[in-house]
Amino acid sequence: MASDDIPESWREALEPALTTPEARKLGGWLRAEEDAGKTIFPPRGQRLAALAMTPLDKVKVVILGQDPYHGPGQAHGLAFSVQDGVKVPPSLVNIYKELESDCGIARPATGNLTPWAKQGVLLLNNTLTVQSGNAGSHAGRGWDAITDAAVAAVAERGDPTVFILWGSHAKKKGGRVRALGSGDHHLVLTSPHPSPLSAHGGFFGSRPFSQTNVFLEANGCGAVDWSLQ
């Protein structure tokens, strides 16, 4: 993974992470996996979409995911998002249910969250690639250093930011916000993951979308239009 691959607004912040042994091996390992005939999602050109669509200086909200969807045609580089025309996955169905309950926004027909990303919502997975049909298969291969550095770069800015952490994995990664001692001017919202396995344990009713907008407006940052219209 070369620095030239990283979108310009993120390059300086992520440069140190790209020099780690794991990160240096990542690009070569991905190429070797593809040369061996393995299908990797999302396809090349979309793996850094979250960073490309949401420049560092435009981030208002961070939503952390674990790794991309591993079904054909689903993942396109944004956490929890799928391409237009693809069936909305169960976790995103539950996110939409909470959005409707929280903000009165009717459930969108599309699972494509690009409009959120373009408004400053960084939809960042911890691991940015996955082998087809094999969830979690690229964990520990070098993405962690890069995405940890991205979270740290956002947290270290002076701009008030909302970190939405769903599930234990996101909470652990989002702990960097507090560990950096820079969390006093940020809002950190935590709840169980929206997966059908855990959503009824406190995700439903957590009201992350309205809380986010109250905080953003109070800090003069402008609310997010969650409607996906």
Coordinates of C-alpha atoms in Angstrom, one line a residue:
M1 CA 0.0 0.0 0.0
A2 CA 1.8 3.1 -1.2
S3 CA 1.2 6.7 -0.1
D4 CA 0.2 7.6 -3.6
D5 CA -2.9 5.4 -3.2
I6 CA -4.1 7.5 -0.2
P7 CA -6.4 10.4 -1.1
E8 CA -4.4 13.7 -0.8
S9 CA -6.3 15.2 2.2
W10 CA -5.4 12.1 4.3
R11 CA -1.9 11.5 3.0
E12 CA 0.1 13.5 5.6
A13 CA -1.8 12.1 8.5
L14 CA -1.5 8.5 7.3
E15 CA 2.1 8.6 6.1
P16 CA 3.6 7.2 9.3
A17 CA 1.1 4.2 9.3
L18 CA 2.1 3.4 5.8
T19 CA 5.7 2.7 6.9
T20 CA 4.8 -0.1 9.3
P21 CA 5.9 -3.6 8.2
E22 CA 2.3 -4.8 8.1
A23 CA 1.2 -1.9 5.8
R24 CA 4.1 -2.4 3.5
K25 CA 3.2 -6.0 3.0
L26 CA -0.5 -5.3 2.5
G27 CA -0.4 -4.2 -1.1
G28 CA 1.7 -7.2 -2.2
W29 CA -0.4 -9.6 -0.2
L30 CA -3.6 -8.4 -1.9
R31 CA -2.1 -8.7 -5.3
A32 CA -0.9 -12.2 -4.5
E33 CA -4.4 -13.2 -3.3
E34 CA -5.9 -11.9 -6.6
D35 CA -3.3 -13.6 -8.7
A36 CA -4.2 -16.8 -6.9
G37 CA -7.7 -16.4 -8.3
K38 CA -9.4 -15.2 -5.1
T39 CA -12.2 -12.6 -5.4
I40 CA -11.7 -9.6 -3.1
F41 CA -14.3 -7.0 -2.2
P42 CA -14.6 -4.2 -2.8
P43 CA -12.9 -4.2 -6.2
R44 CA -9.8 -2.1 -6.8
G45 CA -10.5 1.6 -7.1
Q46 CA -13.2 1.4 -4.4
R47 CA -11.2 0.3 -1.4
L48 CA -10.4 3.8 -0.1
A49 CA -13.7 5.2 -1.1
A50 CA -14.5 6.3 2.5
L51 CA -11.4 8.5 2.6
A52 CA -11.9 9.7 -1.0
M53 CA -15.5 10.8 -0.5
T54 CA -15.0 12.4 2.9
P55 CA -11.8 14.5 3.1
L56 CA -10.2 14.8 6.5
D57 CA -11.0 18.5 6.8
K58 CA -14.7 17.8 6.0
V59 CA -15.3 15.1 8.6
K60 CA -18.2 15.9 11.0
V61 CA -19.2 12.4 11.9
V62 CA -17.4 9.0 12.1
I63 CA -19.3 5.8 11.9
L64 CA -17.1 2.7 12.3
G65 CA -17.7 -0.7 10.8
Q66 CA -15.7 -3.9 11.0
D67 CA -15.1 -5.2 7.5
P68 CA -16.8 -4.9 4.1
Y69 CA -19.8 -7.0 3.0
H70 CA -18.5 -10.2 1.4
G71 CA -21.3 -10.9 -1.1
P72 CA -21.1 -10.1 -4.8
G73 CA -21.9 -6.5 -5.8
Q74 CA -22.4 -5.3 -2.2
A75 CA -19.3 -3.6 -0.9
H76 CA -18.1 -0.3 -2.5
G77 CA -15.8 1.1 0.1
L78 CA -18.3 2.7 2.6
A79 CA -19.1 1.0 5.9
F80 CA -22.7 -0.4 6.1
S81 CA -23.4 0.8 2.5
V82 CA -24.2 -1.2 -0.6
Q83 CA -24.4 -0.4 -4.2
D84 CA -27.6 0.9 -5.8
G85 CA -29.9 -1.9 -6.7
V86 CA -28.5 -4.3 -4.1
K87 CA -30.8 -5.7 -1.4
V88 CA -30.4 -3.8 1.8
P89 CA -28.5 -6.0 4.3
P90 CA -30.0 -6.8 7.7
S91 CA -27.8 -4.5 9.7
L92 CA -28.6 -1.6 7.4
V93 CA -32.3 -2.4 7.6
N94 CA -32.1 -2.0 11.4
I95 CA -30.1 1.3 11.0
Y96 CA -33.0 2.5 8.8
K97 CA -35.6 1.4 11.4
E98 CA -33.8 3.4 14.0
L99 CA -33.5 6.4 11.7
E100 CA -37.2 6.3 11.1
S101 CA -38.0 6.0 14.8
D102 CA -35.4 8.7 15.8
C103 CA -36.0 11.3 13.1
G104 CA -39.3 10.3 11.3
I105 CA -37.4 9.7 8.1
A106 CA -39.1 7.0 6.0
R107 CA -36.9 4.0 5.2
P108 CA -34.9 4.6 2.0
A109 CA -35.3 2.2 -0.9
T110 CA -31.5 2.3 -1.5
G111 CA -28.7 1.0 0.6
N112 CA -26.2 3.4 -0.9
L113 CA -25.0 5.8 1.8
T114 CA -22.9 8.0 -0.5
P115 CA -25.0 11.1 0.3
W116 CA -24.0 10.7 4.0
A117 CA -20.3 10.4 3.0
K118 CA -20.5 13.5 0.9
Q119 CA -21.9 15.5 3.8
G120 CA -18.9 14.7 6.1
V121 CA -19.9 11.3 7.5
L122 CA -16.8 9.1 7.4
L123 CA -18.1 5.6 6.9
L124 CA -14.9 3.7 7.8
N125 CA -14.4 0.0 8.2
N126 CA -11.6 -1.3 10.3
T127 CA -10.5 -3.6 7.5
L128 CA -11.0 -2.3 4.0
T129 CA -11.0 -5.6 2.1
V130 CA -12.5 -9.1 2.4
Q131 CA -12.4 -12.3 0.5
S132 CA -15.7 -13.2 -1.2
G133 CA -17.8 -15.3 1.1
N134 CA -15.4 -15.2 4.0
A135 CA -16.2 -12.5 6.5
G136 CA -13.2 -11.3 8.5
S137 CA -10.7 -13.0 6.2
H138 CA -8.5 -9.9 5.9
A139 CA -8.4 -8.9 9.5
G140 CA -4.9 -8.5 10.9
R141 CA -3.3 -8.1 7.4
G142 CA -2.2 -4.5 7.8
W143 CA -5.4 -2.4 7.4
D144 CA -5.6 -1.7 11.2
A145 CA -2.6 0.6 11.3
I146 CA -4.0 2.7 8.5
T147 CA -7.6 3.0 9.8
D148 CA -6.4 3.5 13.4
A149 CA -4.3 6.4 12.1
A150 CA -7.4 7.8 10.3
V151 CA -9.4 7.7 13.5
A152 CA -6.6 9.4 15.4
A153 CA -6.2 12.1 12.7
V154 CA -9.9 13.0 13.1
A155 CA -9.8 12.9 16.9
E156 CA -6.7 15.1 17.1
R157 CA -8.3 18.0 15.1
G158 CA -9.8 20.9 16.9
D159 CA -13.1 20.5 15.1
P160 CA -16.0 19.1 17.2
T161 CA -16.8 15.7 15.8
V162 CA -19.3 12.9 16.5
F163 CA -18.0 9.3 16.8
I164 CA -20.8 6.8 16.5
L165 CA -19.6 3.4 17.8
W166 CA -21.9 0.4 17.3
G167 CA -20.8 -2.8 19.0
S168 CA -17.8 -3.9 21.0
H169 CA -15.4 -3.8 18.0
A170 CA -16.2 -0.2 17.1
K171 CA -16.0 0.8 20.8
K172 CA -12.6 -0.6 21.1
K173 CA -11.3 1.2 18.0
G174 CA -13.1 4.4 19.0
G175 CA -11.4 4.2 22.4
R176 CA -8.5 5.9 20.6
V177 CA -10.5 9.1 20.8
R178 CA -10.4 9.2 24.6
A179 CA -6.9 7.6 24.8
L180 CA -5.5 10.6 22.8
G181 CA -6.8 12.9 25.4
S182 CA -8.6 14.8 22.7
G183 CA -12.2 13.7 23.3
D184 CA -13.4 16.6 25.4
H185 CA -14.7 18.6 22.4
H186 CA -16.1 15.5 20.6
L187 CA -19.3 13.6 21.2
V188 CA -18.9 9.8 21.5
L189 CA -22.1 7.8 21.1
T190 CA -22.1 4.0 21.8
S191 CA -24.6 1.3 21.6
P192 CA -24.9 -2.4 20.6
H193 CA -24.3 -3.3 16.9
P194 CA -27.3 -2.9 14.6
S195 CA -27.0 -6.6 13.6
P196 CA -30.2 -8.6 14.1
L197 CA -28.3 -10.6 16.8
S198 CA -27.8 -7.5 19.0
A199 CA -30.0 -4.6 17.9
H200 CA -32.7 -5.3 20.4
G201 CA -30.2 -5.1 23.2
G202 CA -30.0 -1.3 23.1
F203 CA -29.4 -0.2 19.6
F204 CA -33.1 0.4 19.0
G205 CA -34.0 3.5 20.9
S206 CA -30.4 4.9 21.1
R207 CA -31.3 7.9 18.9
P208 CA -27.8 8.4 17.4
F209 CA -29.0 10.5 14.4
S210 CA -30.9 13.2 16.3
Q211 CA -28.2 13.4 19.0
T212 CA -25.6 13.9 16.3
N213 CA -27.5 16.8 14.7
V214 CA -28.2 18.5 18.1
F215 CA -24.5 18.4 18.8
L216 CA -23.4 19.5 15.3
E217 CA -25.9 22.4 15.3
A218 CA -24.9 23.5 18.8
N219 CA -21.3 23.7 17.7
G220 CA -22.1 25.5 14.5
C221 CA -21.1 22.6 12.2
G222 CA -24.5 22.2 10.4
A223 CA -26.8 19.2 10.7
V224 CA -26.5 16.1 8.5
D225 CA -29.5 15.4 6.2
W226 CA -30.0 11.7 6.9
S227 CA -32.8 11.2 4.4
L228 CA -30.8 9.8 1.4
Q229 CA -33.1 11.6 -1.0

